[in-house]
PDB file of C-alpha atoms in Angstrom:
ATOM      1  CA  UNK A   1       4.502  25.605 -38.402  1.00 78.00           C
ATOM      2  CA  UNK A   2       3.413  27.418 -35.168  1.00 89.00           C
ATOM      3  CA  UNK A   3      -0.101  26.948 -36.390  1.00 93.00           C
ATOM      4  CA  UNK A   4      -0.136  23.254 -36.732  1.00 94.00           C
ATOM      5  CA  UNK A   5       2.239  22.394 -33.561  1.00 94.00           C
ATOM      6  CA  UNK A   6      -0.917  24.094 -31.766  1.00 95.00           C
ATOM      7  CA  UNK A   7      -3.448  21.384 -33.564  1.00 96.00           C
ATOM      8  CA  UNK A   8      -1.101  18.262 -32.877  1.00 95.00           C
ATOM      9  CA  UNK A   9      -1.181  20.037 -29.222  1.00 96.00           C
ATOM     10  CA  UNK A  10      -4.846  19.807 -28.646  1.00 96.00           C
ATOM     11  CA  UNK A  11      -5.095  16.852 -30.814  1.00 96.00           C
ATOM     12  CA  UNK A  12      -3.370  14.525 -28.403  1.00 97.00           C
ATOM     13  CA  UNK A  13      -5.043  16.638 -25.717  1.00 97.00           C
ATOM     14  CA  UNK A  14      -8.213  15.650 -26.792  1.00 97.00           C
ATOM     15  CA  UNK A  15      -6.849  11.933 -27.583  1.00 97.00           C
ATOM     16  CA  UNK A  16      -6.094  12.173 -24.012  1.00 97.00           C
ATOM     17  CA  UNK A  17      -9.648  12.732 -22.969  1.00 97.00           C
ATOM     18  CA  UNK A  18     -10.856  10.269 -25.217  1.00 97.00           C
ATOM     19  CA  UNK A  19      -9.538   7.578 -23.540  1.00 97.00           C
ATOM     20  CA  UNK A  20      -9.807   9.314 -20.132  1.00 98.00           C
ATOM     21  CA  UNK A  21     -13.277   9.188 -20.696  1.00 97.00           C
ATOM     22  CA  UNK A  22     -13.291   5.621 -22.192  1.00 97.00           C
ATOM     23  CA  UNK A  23     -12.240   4.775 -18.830  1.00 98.00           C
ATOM     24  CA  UNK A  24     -14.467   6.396 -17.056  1.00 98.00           C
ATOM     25  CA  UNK A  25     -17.311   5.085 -18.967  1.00 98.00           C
ATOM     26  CA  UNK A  26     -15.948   1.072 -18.148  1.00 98.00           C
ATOM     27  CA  UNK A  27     -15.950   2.289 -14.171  1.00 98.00           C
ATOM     28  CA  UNK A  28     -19.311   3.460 -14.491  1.00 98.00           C
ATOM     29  CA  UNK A  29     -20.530   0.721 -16.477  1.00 97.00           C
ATOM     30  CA  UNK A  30     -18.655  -2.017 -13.956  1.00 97.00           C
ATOM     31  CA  UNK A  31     -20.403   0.223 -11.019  1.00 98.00           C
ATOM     32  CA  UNK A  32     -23.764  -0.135 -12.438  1.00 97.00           C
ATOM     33  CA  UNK A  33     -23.595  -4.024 -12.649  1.00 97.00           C
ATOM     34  CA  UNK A  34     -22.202  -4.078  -8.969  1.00 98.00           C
ATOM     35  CA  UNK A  35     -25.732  -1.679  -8.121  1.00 98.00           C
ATOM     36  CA  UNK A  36     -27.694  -3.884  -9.856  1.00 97.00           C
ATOM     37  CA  UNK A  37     -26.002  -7.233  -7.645  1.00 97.00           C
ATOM     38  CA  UNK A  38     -26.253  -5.010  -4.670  1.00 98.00           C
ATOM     39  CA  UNK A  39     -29.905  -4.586  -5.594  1.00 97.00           C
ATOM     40  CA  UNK A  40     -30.951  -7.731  -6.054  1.00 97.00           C
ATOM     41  CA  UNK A  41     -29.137  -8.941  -2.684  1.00 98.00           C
ATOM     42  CA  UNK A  42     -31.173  -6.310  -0.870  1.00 97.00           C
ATOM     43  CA  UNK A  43     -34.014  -7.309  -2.121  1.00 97.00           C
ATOM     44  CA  UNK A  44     -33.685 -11.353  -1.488  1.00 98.00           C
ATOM     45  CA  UNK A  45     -32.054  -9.902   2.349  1.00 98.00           C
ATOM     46  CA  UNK A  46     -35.319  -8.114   2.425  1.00 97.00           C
ATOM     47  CA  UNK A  47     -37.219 -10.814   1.665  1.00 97.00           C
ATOM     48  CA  UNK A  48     -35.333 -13.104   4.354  1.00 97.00           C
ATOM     49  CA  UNK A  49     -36.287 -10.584   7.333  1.00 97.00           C
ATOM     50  CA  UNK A  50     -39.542 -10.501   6.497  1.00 96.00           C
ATOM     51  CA  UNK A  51     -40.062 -14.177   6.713  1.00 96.00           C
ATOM     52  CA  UNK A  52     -37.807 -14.044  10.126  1.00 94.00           C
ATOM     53  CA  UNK A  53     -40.169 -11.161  11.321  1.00 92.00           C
ATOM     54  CA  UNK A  54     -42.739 -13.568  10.567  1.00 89.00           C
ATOM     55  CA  UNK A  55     -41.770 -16.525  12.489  1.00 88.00           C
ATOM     56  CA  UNK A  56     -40.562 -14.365  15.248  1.00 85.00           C
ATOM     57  CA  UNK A  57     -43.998 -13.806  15.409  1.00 82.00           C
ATOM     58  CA  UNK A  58     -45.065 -17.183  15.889  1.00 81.00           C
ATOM     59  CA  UNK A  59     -42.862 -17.459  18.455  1.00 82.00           C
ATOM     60  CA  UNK A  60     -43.628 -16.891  22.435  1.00 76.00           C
ATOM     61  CA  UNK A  61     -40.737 -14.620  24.378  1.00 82.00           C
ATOM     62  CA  UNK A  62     -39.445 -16.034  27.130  1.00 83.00           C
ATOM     63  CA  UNK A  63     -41.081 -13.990  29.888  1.00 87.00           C
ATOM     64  CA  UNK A  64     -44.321 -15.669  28.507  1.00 87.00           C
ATOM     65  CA  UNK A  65     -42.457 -19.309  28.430  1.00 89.00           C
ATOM     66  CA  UNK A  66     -41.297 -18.178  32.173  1.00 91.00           C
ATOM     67  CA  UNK A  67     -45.526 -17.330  33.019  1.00 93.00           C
ATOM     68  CA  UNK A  68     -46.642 -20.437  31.077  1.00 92.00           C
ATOM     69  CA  UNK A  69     -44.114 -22.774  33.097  1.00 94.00           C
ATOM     70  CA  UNK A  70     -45.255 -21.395  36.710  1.00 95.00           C
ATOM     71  CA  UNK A  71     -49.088 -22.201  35.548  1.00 95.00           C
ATOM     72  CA  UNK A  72     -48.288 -25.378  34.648  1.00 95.00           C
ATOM     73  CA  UNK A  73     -46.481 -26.330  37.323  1.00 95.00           C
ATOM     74  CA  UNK A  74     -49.549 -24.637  39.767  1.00 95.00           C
ATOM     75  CA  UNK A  75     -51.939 -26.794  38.055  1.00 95.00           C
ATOM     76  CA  UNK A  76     -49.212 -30.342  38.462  1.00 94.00           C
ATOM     77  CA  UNK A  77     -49.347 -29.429  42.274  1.00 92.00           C
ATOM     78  CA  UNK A  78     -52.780 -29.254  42.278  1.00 92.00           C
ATOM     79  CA  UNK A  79     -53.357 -32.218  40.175  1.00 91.00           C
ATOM     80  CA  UNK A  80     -51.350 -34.534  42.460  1.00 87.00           C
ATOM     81  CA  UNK A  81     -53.367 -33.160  45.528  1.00 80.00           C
TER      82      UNK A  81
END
């Protein structure tokens, strides 16, 4: 009797960890999907700031707007003179 009260004993011990594990296994699985979404966000995110980086670029600062207005308006006063 002592003998088979010790197997039941580990038996829904090990039951136990079954389904401990089961769980475990549906986290993981449910965490790899959300890495993968993560993933592919980065990637189109990446994507995005490169393009930005790119018409940044393209773009003049303003100190150079600032440099580019005082020419212009040298060359309007001499123009009208």
């Amino acid at each position: 009797a002592g003998l088979n009260r010790k197997i039941d004993e580990q038996s829904r011990k090990l039951d136990e960890h079954g389904r401990k594990l089961d769980e475990h296994s549906k986290k993981l699985d449910a965490h790899t999907e959300m890495i993968g979404a993560i993933a592919e966000d980065v990637a189109i995110i990446k994507g995005d700031i490169t393009t930005i980086k790119g018409d940044l670029k393209k773009k003049v600062d303003y100190d150079e707007f600032q440099a580019l207005a005082r020419r212009v308006a040298i060359l309007e006063k001499n123009a009208r003179r």
